[in-house]
Amino acid sequence: VARSRDAALPFDAIEEARRHWDDRWEEGRAMAAATSIMRAQQLVLAEVDRALRPFGLTFARYEVLVLLLFSRRGSLPMGKMGDRLMVHPTSVTSIVDRLERDGLVCRVAHEADRRIILAELTADGRELALRATKAVEAVRFGLGELSDRELDQLTRVVTKLRKGAGDFTG
Amino acid sequence: VARSRDAALPFDAIEEARRHWDDRWEEGRAMAAATSIMRAQQLVLAEVDRALRPFGLTFARYEVLVLLLFSRRGSLPMGKMGDRLMVHPTSVTSIVDRLERDGLVCRVAHEADRRIILAELTADGRELALRATKAVEAVRFGLGELSDRELDQLTRVVTKLRKGAGDFTG
DNA sequence: TAAGATTGAAAGTTCAATCTTT
DNA sequence: AAAGATTGAACTTTCAATCTTA
C-alpha cells in the first residue's frame, strides 16, 4: 500500500490542487485535508516498513506482534485481534499464517470454546518484536519532523474524527 | 486498501496502546500519532469510496479524472500524472486501463515526442467527474466531523511532514 | 441459528524486466 | 545510454461462500 516517489516537485501539489478546486467548487479545505491524510499515511507506512525490513516484518505484521506483547498471556483470539487492529478477519488469518510460518507466533486452541483459535507469541517472536521496536523508535515512526505539540494536535484531531465515525464510545 | 470495521469498541484502542507503550518504551507520542494517521486514512478512503461507488469510481480513479479536469487541455502525459498523484508508473497504467475501458479517458499519442502517451478526458469522463465531485463534496471527503480550523491544522502539520520528507521544495 | 475462522476469487499495488523512442 | 510506458509475477487486502462449533 506504500506509494512511493523519488523526485521532489518544485511546488506543493496539494496546495495547487486546492487553488484549482476553490476556483470551481466547494469544500476545498476538506479536499486539501483529506489529500494530506492520504499522503501522510504513505509517508509513515513507507518509513516504518523501511525500518522493519531488516527484521522481515511489515507494519501489519509488526502491529500483530506488539498487540500480543501487550496482552496478559501473550495470546489473543484471532477475532479480537481483528477488532483491535481494525482489520478484516481474513487479513488476520493471512498475517498470522505468515507469522506462524516464520515461527514468530503459533496457533493454540481455546480451552472453553473450541470455535476460537488463539494466536500465541513464541520466544522468537517476542525477542524479534522487542528488537524491531528499537528500530521504529529510532525513526520515530516516520514522524521525526514533527514537534511533540504537532504530534498531539494530529492525534487529537483524528481522535475526534474516529469518535464521530463510531470507532469507540465514551 | 480500505480496512473496515462495524462494531464500536467501548474504549479508545489507540489511547490504550499508548498507555501500554509508555509503560515500557520511548516515543509513545509518535506511535499514537502514526497509528492515528493510519486509521484516519482508512476512514477517509472508506467514506469517499462509498460516495463514489454509485458512479463506478474509486478514490484512485477519481483523482485521475480530477487531475485531468484541472489540466489546460484535459490531457496529461502518463508519467506526469504519476508524479502529481505520487503513484508508480505501473499504477497509472493500470488505472488508465480501467478508465479507458469504461470510456472515461482515451490514450492519445504526443505530437512531438512519440515516447509519451497522453491520457485525455472524454466527454463522458468530464461529465461523470463533475457529478462525482458533487457526491464527495456532500460527504465533505469523510471529514464532516471536523471544523474548518481543525482541517487547516491537519493540512498544516502534514505539509511540514511532507516538506521534511522531500515531497516538494520551496 | 449464529459466531469464529478459513478458503478461493477478484482487485489493486509494487518490483523487475522489456520494448520503443530519443 | 537514457526516458517513457507497458507487461507479467508476487504480494496484500477485500468479498462471498464454506466449515466447524456453540
mmCIF file of C-alpha atoms (C1' of nucleotides) in Angstrom:
data_model
loop_
_atom_site.group_PDB
_atom_site.id
_atom_site.type_symbol
_atom_site.label_atom_id
_atom_site.label_comp_id
_atom_site.label_asym_id
_atom_site.label_seq_id
_atom_site.Cartn_x
_atom_site.Cartn_y
_atom_site.Cartn_z
ATOM 1 C CA VAL A 1 0.000 0.000 0.000
ATOM 2 C CA ALA A 2 3.052 2.175 0.173
ATOM 3 C CA ARG A 3 3.018 4.551 -2.728
ATOM 4 C CA SER A 4 6.464 5.944 -3.282
ATOM 5 C CA ARG A 5 8.170 8.797 -5.008
ATOM 6 C CA ASP A 6 11.711 9.744 -5.730
ATOM 7 C CA ALA A 7 11.734 13.239 -7.216
ATOM 8 C CA ALA A 8 10.626 16.387 -5.440
ATOM 9 C CA LEU A 9 8.242 18.701 -7.213
ATOM 10 C CA PRO A 10 9.183 22.386 -7.334
ATOM 11 C CA PHE A 11 5.832 23.242 -5.749
ATOM 12 C CA ASP A 12 3.257 21.888 -3.296
ATOM 13 C CA ALA A 13 0.920 19.733 -5.387
ATOM 14 C CA ILE A 14 -1.796 19.713 -2.736
ATOM 15 C CA GLU A 15 -1.782 23.485 -2.391
ATOM 16 C CA GLU A 16 -2.017 23.815 -6.159
ATOM 17 C CA ALA A 17 -4.925 21.388 -6.286
ATOM 18 C CA ARG A 18 -6.605 23.415 -3.558
ATOM 19 C CA ARG A 19 -6.407 26.567 -5.683
ATOM 20 C CA HIS A 20 -7.881 24.800 -8.719
ATOM 21 C CA TRP A 21 -10.616 23.335 -6.537
ATOM 22 C CA ASP A 22 -11.585 26.626 -4.898
ATOM 23 C CA ASP A 23 -11.844 28.247 -8.338
ATOM 24 C CA ARG A 24 -14.702 25.910 -9.266
ATOM 25 C CA TRP A 25 -16.188 24.016 -6.332
ATOM 26 C CA GLU A 26 -16.938 23.872 -2.613
ATOM 27 C CA GLU A 27 -15.119 22.113 0.223
ATOM 28 C CA GLY A 28 -11.594 22.815 -0.994
ATOM 29 C CA ARG A 29 -10.483 22.910 2.623
ATOM 30 C CA ALA A 30 -11.751 19.369 3.237
ATOM 31 C CA MET A 31 -10.212 18.209 -0.047
ATOM 32 C CA ALA A 32 -6.792 19.503 0.977
ATOM 33 C CA ALA A 33 -7.050 17.884 4.411
ATOM 34 C CA ALA A 34 -8.215 14.536 3.001
ATOM 35 C CA THR A 35 -5.444 14.506 0.407
ATOM 36 C CA SER A 36 -2.941 15.402 3.120
ATOM 37 C CA ILE A 37 -4.078 12.463 5.222
ATOM 38 C CA MET A 38 -3.678 10.090 2.282
ATOM 39 C CA ARG A 39 -0.157 11.327 1.656
ATOM 40 C CA ALA A 40 0.815 11.280 5.332
ATOM 41 C CA GLN A 41 -0.215 7.644 5.512
ATOM 42 C CA GLN A 42 2.005 6.815 2.529
ATOM 43 C CA LEU A 43 4.985 8.532 4.130
ATOM 44 C CA VAL A 44 4.546 6.922 7.543
ATOM 45 C CA LEU A 45 3.965 3.468 6.115
ATOM 46 C CA ALA A 46 6.954 3.723 3.787
ATOM 47 C CA GLU A 47 9.354 4.817 6.518
ATOM 48 C CA VAL A 48 8.160 2.299 9.100
ATOM 49 C CA ASP A 49 8.264 -0.518 6.550
ATOM 50 C CA ARG A 50 11.797 0.523 5.643
ATOM 51 C CA ALA A 51 12.831 0.379 9.298
ATOM 52 C CA LEU A 52 11.213 -3.049 9.719
ATOM 53 C CA ARG A 53 12.551 -4.635 6.525
ATOM 54 C CA PRO A 54 15.803 -5.904 8.126
ATOM 55 C CA PHE A 55 13.644 -7.922 10.517
ATOM 56 C CA GLY A 56 11.486 -9.427 7.788
ATOM 57 C CA LEU A 57 8.450 -7.557 9.093
ATOM 58 C CA THR A 58 5.873 -5.176 7.658
ATOM 59 C CA PHE A 59 3.834 -2.654 9.650
ATOM 60 C CA ALA A 60 0.829 -5.003 9.616
ATOM 61 C CA ARG A 61 2.861 -7.948 10.909
ATOM 62 C CA TYR A 62 4.622 -5.791 13.470
ATOM 63 C CA GLU A 63 1.297 -4.483 14.800
ATOM 64 C CA VAL A 64 0.148 -8.027 15.480
ATOM 65 C CA LEU A 65 3.321 -8.868 17.394
ATOM 66 C CA VAL A 66 3.048 -5.734 19.537
ATOM 67 C CA LEU A 67 -0.613 -6.386 20.263
ATOM 68 C CA LEU A 68 0.314 -9.842 21.548
ATOM 69 C CA LEU A 69 3.188 -8.373 23.531
ATOM 70 C CA PHE A 70 0.688 -6.103 25.284
ATOM 71 C CA SER A 71 -1.689 -8.924 26.143
ATOM 72 C CA ARG A 72 -1.582 -10.597 29.544
ATOM 73 C CA ARG A 73 -0.720 -14.129 28.404
ATOM 74 C CA GLY A 74 0.961 -13.283 25.117
ATOM 75 C CA SER A 75 -2.016 -14.716 23.243
ATOM 76 C CA LEU A 76 -5.333 -13.430 21.846
ATOM 77 C CA PRO A 77 -8.284 -14.812 19.844
ATOM 78 C CA MET A 78 -7.997 -14.157 16.115
ATOM 79 C CA GLY A 79 -11.259 -12.247 16.004
ATOM 80 C CA LYS A 80 -10.374 -9.985 18.889
ATOM 81 C CA MET A 81 -7.134 -9.053 17.156
ATOM 82 C CA GLY A 82 -9.088 -8.002 14.095
ATOM 83 C CA ASP A 83 -11.316 -5.784 16.229
ATOM 84 C CA ARG A 84 -8.393 -4.099 17.937
ATOM 85 C CA LEU A 85 -6.372 -3.567 14.779
ATOM 86 C CA MET A 86 -9.414 -2.595 12.691
ATOM 87 C CA VAL A 87 -8.725 -5.191 10.034
ATOM 88 C CA HIS A 88 -10.913 -7.877 8.484
ATOM 89 C CA PRO A 89 -10.872 -11.417 9.865
ATOM 90 C CA THR A 90 -9.408 -12.561 6.552
ATOM 91 C CA SER A 91 -6.426 -10.271 6.992
ATOM 92 C CA VAL A 92 -5.756 -11.617 10.480
ATOM 93 C CA THR A 93 -5.748 -15.144 9.104
ATOM 94 C CA SER A 94 -3.349 -14.122 6.356
ATOM 95 C CA ILE A 95 -0.959 -12.222 8.610
ATOM 96 C CA VAL A 96 -0.916 -14.932 11.282
ATOM 97 C CA ASP A 97 -0.262 -17.522 8.561
ATOM 98 C CA ARG A 98 2.969 -15.772 7.645
ATOM 99 C CA LEU A 99 3.999 -15.064 11.227
ATOM 100 C CA GLU A 100 3.423 -18.711 12.078
ATOM 101 C CA ARG A 101 5.393 -19.869 9.053
ATOM 102 C CA ASP A 102 8.296 -17.751 10.309
ATOM 103 C CA GLY A 103 7.982 -19.223 13.795
ATOM 104 C CA LEU A 104 7.040 -15.909 15.442
ATOM 105 C CA VAL A 105 3.582 -16.978 16.628
ATOM 106 C CA CYS A 106 1.723 -20.270 16.910
ATOM 107 C CA ARG A 107 -1.969 -21.160 16.852
ATOM 108 C CA VAL A 108 -3.442 -22.629 20.038
ATOM 109 C CA ALA A 109 -6.933 -23.967 20.635
ATOM 110 C CA HIS A 110 -9.110 -22.195 23.168
ATOM 111 C CA GLU A 111 -9.909 -24.410 26.162
ATOM 112 C CA ALA A 112 -13.520 -23.481 26.733
ATOM 113 C CA ASP A 113 -14.804 -22.516 23.277
ATOM 114 C CA ARG A 114 -13.427 -24.686 20.517
ATOM 115 C CA ARG A 115 -14.538 -22.264 17.798
ATOM 116 C CA ILE A 116 -11.898 -19.840 18.967
ATOM 117 C CA ILE A 117 -8.258 -20.022 17.912
ATOM 118 C CA LEU A 118 -5.631 -18.134 19.845
ATOM 119 C CA ALA A 119 -2.513 -16.676 18.280
ATOM 120 C CA GLU A 120 0.344 -17.002 20.757
ATOM 121 C CA LEU A 121 3.723 -15.303 20.709
ATOM 122 C CA THR A 122 6.729 -17.622 20.557
ATOM 123 C CA ALA A 123 10.007 -16.850 22.285
ATOM 124 C CA ASP A 124 11.496 -15.904 18.908
ATOM 125 C CA GLY A 125 8.501 -13.679 18.176
ATOM 126 C CA ARG A 126 8.822 -11.878 21.463
ATOM 127 C CA GLU A 127 12.502 -11.300 21.012
ATOM 128 C CA LEU A 128 12.112 -10.060 17.425
ATOM 129 C CA ALA A 129 9.286 -7.707 18.375
ATOM 130 C CA LEU A 130 11.478 -6.104 21.015
ATOM 131 C CA ARG A 131 14.368 -5.598 18.623
ATOM 132 C CA ALA A 132 12.082 -4.265 15.894
ATOM 133 C CA THR A 133 10.601 -1.791 18.350
ATOM 134 C CA LYS A 134 14.021 -0.200 18.777
ATOM 135 C CA ALA A 135 14.146 0.342 15.025
ATOM 136 C CA VAL A 136 10.759 2.082 14.773
ATOM 137 C CA GLU A 137 11.562 4.164 17.830
ATOM 138 C CA ALA A 138 14.767 5.232 16.112
ATOM 139 C CA VAL A 139 12.878 6.654 13.119
ATOM 140 C CA ARG A 140 10.130 7.980 15.397
ATOM 141 C CA PHE A 141 7.517 6.204 13.278
ATOM 142 C CA GLY A 142 8.454 8.353 10.325
ATOM 143 C CA LEU A 143 7.310 11.490 12.135
ATOM 144 C CA GLY A 144 10.684 12.847 13.190
ATOM 145 C CA GLU A 145 9.992 16.176 11.514
ATOM 146 C CA LEU A 146 7.162 16.996 13.893
ATOM 147 C CA SER A 147 7.287 18.505 17.358
ATOM 148 C CA ASP A 148 5.589 16.959 20.384
ATOM 149 C CA ARG A 149 2.914 19.604 20.137
ATOM 150 C CA GLU A 150 2.253 18.837 16.482
ATOM 151 C CA LEU A 151 2.071 15.103 17.143
ATOM 152 C CA ASP A 152 -0.529 15.739 19.840
ATOM 153 C CA GLN A 153 -2.514 18.037 17.537
ATOM 154 C CA LEU A 154 -2.602 15.294 14.933
ATOM 155 C CA THR A 155 -3.734 12.664 17.412
ATOM 156 C CA ARG A 156 -6.340 14.922 18.970
ATOM 157 C CA VAL A 157 -7.983 15.883 15.679
ATOM 158 C CA VAL A 158 -8.010 12.309 14.434
ATOM 159 C CA THR A 159 -9.485 11.115 17.721
ATOM 160 C CA LYS A 160 -12.424 13.450 17.138
ATOM 161 C CA LEU A 161 -12.782 12.078 13.620
ATOM 162 C CA ARG A 162 -12.643 8.481 14.873
ATOM 163 C CA LYS A 163 -15.183 9.111 17.563
ATOM 164 C CA GLY A 164 -17.534 10.698 15.048
ATOM 165 C CA ALA A 165 -17.130 7.677 12.811
ATOM 166 C CA GLY A 166 -18.075 5.353 15.659
ATOM 167 C CA ASP A 167 -14.687 3.789 16.323
ATOM 168 C CA PHE A 168 -15.378 3.799 20.034
ATOM 169 C CA THR A 169 -17.874 5.011 22.619
ATOM 170 C CA GLY A 170 -17.105 7.057 25.689
ATOM 171 C CA VAL B 1 -6.979 -0.702 0.692
ATOM 172 C CA ALA B 2 -9.906 0.292 2.834
ATOM 173 C CA ARG B 3 -9.836 -1.559 6.098
ATOM 174 C CA SER B 4 -13.296 -1.547 7.590
ATOM 175 C CA ARG B 5 -14.999 -2.172 10.889
ATOM 176 C CA ASP B 6 -18.560 -2.484 12.026
ATOM 177 C CA ALA B 7 -18.612 -2.639 15.821
ATOM 178 C CA ALA B 8 -17.515 0.133 18.148
ATOM 179 C CA LEU B 9 -15.129 -0.682 20.963
ATOM 180 C CA PRO B 10 -16.084 0.522 24.441
ATOM 181 C CA PHE B 11 -12.736 2.337 24.684
ATOM 182 C CA ASP B 12 -10.162 4.148 22.532
ATOM 183 C CA ALA B 13 -7.822 1.426 21.272
ATOM 184 C CA ILE B 14 -5.113 3.897 20.301
ATOM 185 C CA GLU B 15 -5.137 5.566 23.705
ATOM 186 C CA GLU B 16 -4.897 2.172 25.370
ATOM 187 C CA ALA B 17 -1.968 1.186 23.168
ATOM 188 C CA ARG B 18 -0.316 4.478 24.075
ATOM 189 C CA ARG B 19 -0.511 3.635 27.788
ATOM 190 C CA HIS B 20 0.974 0.165 27.245
ATOM 191 C CA TRP B 21 3.701 1.682 25.101
ATOM 192 C CA ASP B 22 4.662 4.402 27.574
ATOM 193 C CA ASP B 23 4.927 1.792 30.326
ATOM 194 C CA ARG B 24 7.797 0.086 28.510
ATOM 195 C CA TRP B 25 9.286 2.125 25.683
ATOM 196 C CA GLU B 26 10.031 5.546 24.198
ATOM 197 C CA GLU B 27 8.208 7.542 21.541
ATOM 198 C CA GLY B 28 4.689 6.669 22.603
ATOM 199 C CA ARG B 29 3.570 10.061 21.381
ATOM 200 C CA ALA B 30 4.852 9.359 17.868
ATOM 201 C CA MET B 31 3.324 5.874 17.973
ATOM 202 C CA ALA B 32 -0.104 7.299 18.791
ATOM 203 C CA ALA B 33 0.157 9.917 16.040
ATOM 204 C CA ALA B 34 1.325 7.397 13.427
ATOM 205 C CA THR B 35 -1.435 4.958 14.326
ATOM 206 C CA SER B 36 -3.949 7.805 14.178
ATOM 207 C CA ILE B 37 -2.808 8.718 10.673
ATOM 208 C CA MET B 38 -3.192 5.117 9.528
ATOM 209 C CA ARG B 39 -6.723 4.967 10.902
ATOM 210 C CA ALA B 40 -7.695 8.388 9.527
ATOM 211 C CA GLN B 41 -6.658 7.238 6.077
ATOM 212 C CA GLN B 42 -8.874 4.156 6.371
ATOM 213 C CA LEU B 43 -11.854 6.260 7.384
ATOM 214 C CA VAL B 44 -11.418 8.863 4.644
ATOM 215 C CA LEU B 45 -10.823 6.284 1.960
ATOM 216 C CA ALA B 46 -13.802 4.191 3.030
ATOM 217 C CA GLU B 47 -16.216 7.119 3.068
ATOM 218 C CA VAL B 48 -15.035 8.624 -0.207
ATOM 219 C CA ASP B 49 -15.127 5.224 -1.902
ATOM 220 C CA ARG B 50 -18.656 4.736 -0.606
ATOM 221 C CA ALA B 51 -19.692 8.096 -2.069
ATOM 222 C CA LEU B 52 -18.080 7.250 -5.410
ATOM 223 C CA ARG B 53 -19.402 3.700 -5.721
ATOM 224 C CA PRO B 54 -22.660 4.712 -7.485
ATOM 225 C CA PHE B 55 -20.502 6.226 -10.222
ATOM 226 C CA GLY B 56 -18.322 3.136 -10.640
ATOM 227 C CA LEU B 57 -15.300 5.059 -9.378
ATOM 228 C CA THR B 58 -12.722 4.575 -6.630
ATOM 229 C CA PHE B 59 -10.688 7.331 -4.997
ATOM 230 C CA ALA B 60 -7.685 6.467 -7.172
ATOM 231 C CA ARG B 61 -9.709 6.612 -10.379
ATOM 232 C CA TYR B 62 -11.478 9.777 -9.296
ATOM 233 C CA GLU B 63 -8.168 11.502 -8.570
ATOM 234 C CA VAL B 64 -7.031 10.844 -12.121
ATOM 235 C CA LEU B 65 -10.209 12.321 -13.580
ATOM 236 C CA VAL B 66 -9.941 15.460 -11.431
ATOM 237 C CA LEU B 67 -6.292 15.909 -12.312
ATOM 238 C CA LEU B 68 -7.234 15.860 -16.000
ATOM 239 C CA LEU B 69 -10.120 18.228 -15.325
ATOM 240 C CA PHE B 70 -7.617 20.701 -13.853
ATOM 241 C CA SER B 71 -5.243 20.485 -16.814
ATOM 242 C CA ARG B 72 -5.376 23.042 -19.602
ATOM 243 C CA ARG B 73 -6.277 20.701 -22.455
ATOM 244 C CA GLY B 74 -7.924 17.938 -20.449
ATOM 245 C CA SER B 75 -4.944 15.695 -21.149
ATOM 246 C CA LEU B 76 -1.607 14.888 -19.477
ATOM 247 C CA PRO B 77 1.353 12.536 -20.059
ATOM 248 C CA MET B 78 1.098 9.285 -18.121
ATOM 249 C CA GLY B 79 4.368 9.905 -16.296
ATOM 250 C CA LYS B 80 3.455 13.411 -15.218
ATOM 251 C CA MET B 81 0.247 12.104 -13.709
ATOM 252 C CA GLY B 82 2.206 9.631 -11.615
ATOM 253 C CA ASP B 83 4.423 12.439 -10.328
ATOM 254 C CA ARG B 84 1.492 14.632 -9.349
ATOM 255 C CA LEU B 85 -0.504 11.857 -7.728
ATOM 256 C CA MET B 86 2.556 10.287 -6.080
ATOM 257 C CA VAL B 87 1.901 6.869 -7.555
ATOM 258 C CA HIS B 88 4.106 4.492 -9.521
ATOM 259 C CA PRO B 89 4.012 4.497 -13.324
ATOM 260 C CA THR B 90 2.596 0.979 -13.193
ATOM 261 C CA SER B 91 -0.390 2.165 -11.200
ATOM 262 C CA VAL B 92 -1.106 4.935 -13.684
ATOM 263 C CA THR B 93 -1.095 2.395 -16.488
ATOM 264 C CA SER B 94 -3.441 0.163 -14.534
ATOM 265 C CA ILE B 95 -5.871 2.920 -13.559
ATOM 266 C CA VAL B 96 -5.948 4.455 -17.035
ATOM 267 C CA ASP B 97 -6.575 0.972 -18.467
ATOM 268 C CA ARG B 98 -9.776 0.709 -16.485
ATOM 269 C CA LEU B 99 -10.864 4.294 -17.111
ATOM 270 C CA GLU B 100 -10.298 3.782 -20.810
ATOM 271 C CA ARG B 101 -12.247 0.523 -20.778
ATOM 272 C CA ASP B 102 -15.149 2.460 -19.258
ATOM 273 C CA GLY B 103 -14.855 5.178 -21.896
ATOM 274 C CA LEU B 104 -13.927 7.923 -19.424
ATOM 275 C CA VAL B 105 -10.480 8.670 -20.848
ATOM 276 C CA CYS B 106 -8.632 7.763 -24.035
ATOM 277 C CA ARG B 107 -4.958 7.412 -24.855
ATOM 278 C CA VAL B 108 -3.514 9.868 -27.392
ATOM 279 C CA ALA B 109 -0.024 9.979 -28.876
ATOM 280 C CA HIS B 110 2.124 13.012 -28.142
ATOM 281 C CA GLU B 111 2.865 15.008 -31.277
ATOM 282 C CA ALA B 112 6.479 15.945 -30.668
ATOM 283 C CA ASP B 113 7.815 13.061 -28.560
ATOM 284 C CA ARG B 114 6.448 9.703 -29.575
ATOM 285 C CA ARG B 115 7.599 8.034 -26.374
ATOM 286 C CA ILE B 116 4.967 9.971 -24.478
ATOM 287 C CA ILE B 117 1.341 8.875 -24.225
ATOM 288 C CA LEU B 118 -1.309 11.331 -23.150
ATOM 289 C CA ALA B 119 -4.404 10.361 -21.194
ATOM 290 C CA GLU B 120 -7.280 12.543 -22.385
ATOM 291 C CA LEU B 121 -10.649 13.087 -20.775
ATOM 292 C CA THR B 122 -13.654 12.097 -22.878
ATOM 293 C CA ALA B 123 -16.964 13.977 -22.772
ATOM 294 C CA ASP B 124 -18.400 11.151 -20.642
ATOM 295 C CA GLY B 125 -15.407 11.293 -18.329
ATOM 296 C CA ARG B 126 -15.733 15.022 -17.841
ATOM 297 C CA GLU B 127 -19.417 14.784 -17.124
ATOM 298 C CA LEU B 128 -19.000 11.881 -14.691
ATOM 299 C CA ALA B 129 -16.175 13.633 -12.848
ATOM 300 C CA LEU B 130 -18.372 16.676 -12.310
ATOM 301 C CA ARG B 131 -21.258 14.615 -10.953
ATOM 302 C CA ALA B 132 -18.950 12.560 -8.737
ATOM 303 C CA THR B 133 -17.484 15.754 -7.326
ATOM 304 C CA LYS B 134 -20.909 16.723 -6.001
ATOM 305 C CA ALA B 135 -21.026 13.411 -4.148
ATOM 306 C CA VAL B 136 -17.638 13.813 -2.436
ATOM 307 C CA GLU B 137 -18.449 17.417 -1.598
ATOM 308 C CA ALA B 138 -21.660 16.201 0.025
ATOM 309 C CA VAL B 139 -19.757 13.916 2.425
ATOM 310 C CA ARG B 140 -17.020 16.533 2.844
ATOM 311 C CA PHE B 141 -14.396 13.937 1.941
ATOM 312 C CA GLY B 142 -15.316 11.938 5.020
ATOM 313 C CA LEU B 143 -14.193 14.781 7.280
ATOM 314 C CA GLY B 144 -17.580 16.235 8.157
ATOM 315 C CA GLU B 145 -16.887 15.876 11.862
ATOM 316 C CA LEU B 146 -14.073 18.405 11.782
ATOM 317 C CA SER B 147 -14.211 22.193 11.936
ATOM 318 C CA ASP B 148 -12.515 24.469 9.416
ATOM 319 C CA ARG B 149 -9.850 25.195 11.973
ATOM 320 C CA GLU B 150 -9.173 21.502 12.563
ATOM 321 C CA LEU B 151 -8.981 20.788 8.848
ATOM 322 C CA ASP B 152 -6.404 23.537 8.476
ATOM 323 C CA GLN B 153 -4.414 22.217 11.444
ATOM 324 C CA LEU B 154 -4.310 18.803 9.828
ATOM 325 C CA THR B 155 -3.178 20.177 6.480
ATOM 326 C CA ARG B 156 -0.574 22.448 8.038
ATOM 327 C CA VAL B 157 1.063 19.719 10.117
ATOM 328 C CA VAL B 158 1.109 17.256 7.228
ATOM 329 C CA THR B 159 2.575 19.918 4.955
ATOM 330 C CA LYS B 160 5.508 20.215 7.332
ATOM 331 C CA LEU B 161 5.879 16.436 7.318
ATOM 332 C CA ARG B 162 5.749 16.312 3.519
ATOM 333 C CA LYS B 163 8.284 19.067 3.139
ATOM 334 C CA GLY B 164 10.634 17.288 5.520
ATOM 335 C CA ALA B 165 10.239 14.106 3.507
ATOM 336 C CA GLY B 166 11.194 15.945 0.320
ATOM 337 C CA ASP B 167 7.810 15.991 -1.375
ATOM 338 C CA PHE B 168 8.481 19.457 -2.708
ATOM 339 C CA THR B 169 10.980 22.310 -2.497
ATOM 340 C CA GLY B 170 10.207 25.913 -1.714
ATOM 341 C "C1'" DT C 1 -29.441 -20.005 14.128
ATOM 342 C "C1'" DA C 2 -25.395 -17.585 14.994
ATOM 343 C "C1'" DA C 3 -20.322 -16.980 15.846
ATOM 344 C "C1'" DG C 4 -15.390 -17.825 14.715
ATOM 345 C "C1'" DA C 5 -12.245 -18.888 11.378
ATOM 346 C "C1'" DT C 6 -10.773 -20.333 6.838
ATOM 347 C "C1'" DT C 7 -10.704 -20.781 1.661
ATOM 348 C "C1'" DG C 8 -10.755 -19.193 -3.106
ATOM 349 C "C1'" DA C 9 -11.790 -15.467 -6.358
ATOM 350 C "C1'" DA C 10 -11.274 -10.572 -7.571
ATOM 351 C "C1'" DA C 11 -8.987 -6.101 -7.383
ATOM 352 C "C1'" DG C 12 -5.081 -3.110 -6.501
ATOM 353 C "C1'" DT C 13 -0.053 -2.110 -5.780
ATOM 354 C "C1'" DT C 14 4.868 -2.843 -6.328
ATOM 355 C "C1'" DC C 15 9.013 -4.763 -8.480
ATOM 356 C "C1'" DA C 16 11.922 -6.414 -12.253
ATOM 357 C "C1'" DA C 17 12.303 -6.896 -16.960
ATOM 358 C "C1'" DT C 18 11.098 -5.464 -21.704
ATOM 359 C "C1'" DC C 19 10.047 -2.530 -25.629
ATOM 360 C "C1'" DT C 20 10.042 1.722 -28.172
ATOM 361 C "C1'" DT C 21 11.783 6.200 -28.948
ATOM 362 C "C1'" DT C 22 15.074 9.894 -28.057
ATOM 363 C "C1'" DA D 1 22.757 5.284 -22.944
ATOM 364 C "C1'" DA D 2 18.525 7.157 -21.063
ATOM 365 C "C1'" DA D 3 13.461 8.180 -20.730
ATOM 366 C "C1'" DG D 4 8.500 6.809 -21.114
ATOM 367 C "C1'" DA D 5 5.396 3.278 -20.882
ATOM 368 C "C1'" DT D 6 3.950 -1.445 -20.587
ATOM 369 C "C1'" DT D 7 3.907 -6.448 -19.206
ATOM 370 C "C1'" DG D 8 3.941 -10.300 -16.054
ATOM 371 C "C1'" DA D 9 4.930 -12.133 -11.407
ATOM 372 C "C1'" DA D 10 4.494 -11.684 -6.403
ATOM 373 C "C1'" DC D 11 2.156 -9.820 -2.522
ATOM 374 C "C1'" DT D 12 -1.693 -7.828 0.089
ATOM 375 C "C1'" DT D 13 -6.429 -6.896 1.002
ATOM 376 C "C1'" DT D 14 -11.401 -7.446 0.487
ATOM 377 C "C1'" DC D 15 -15.672 -10.055 -0.591
ATOM 378 C "C1'" DA D 16 -18.600 -14.155 -0.814
ATOM 379 C "C1'" DA D 17 -19.086 -18.711 0.421
ATOM 380 C "C1'" DT D 18 -17.952 -22.659 3.416
ATOM 381 C "C1'" DC D 19 -16.921 -25.310 7.521
ATOM 382 C "C1'" DT D 20 -16.940 -26.233 12.410
ATOM 383 C "C1'" DT D 21 -18.656 -25.417 16.958
ATOM 384 C "C1'" DA D 22 -21.822 -23.192 20.332
#
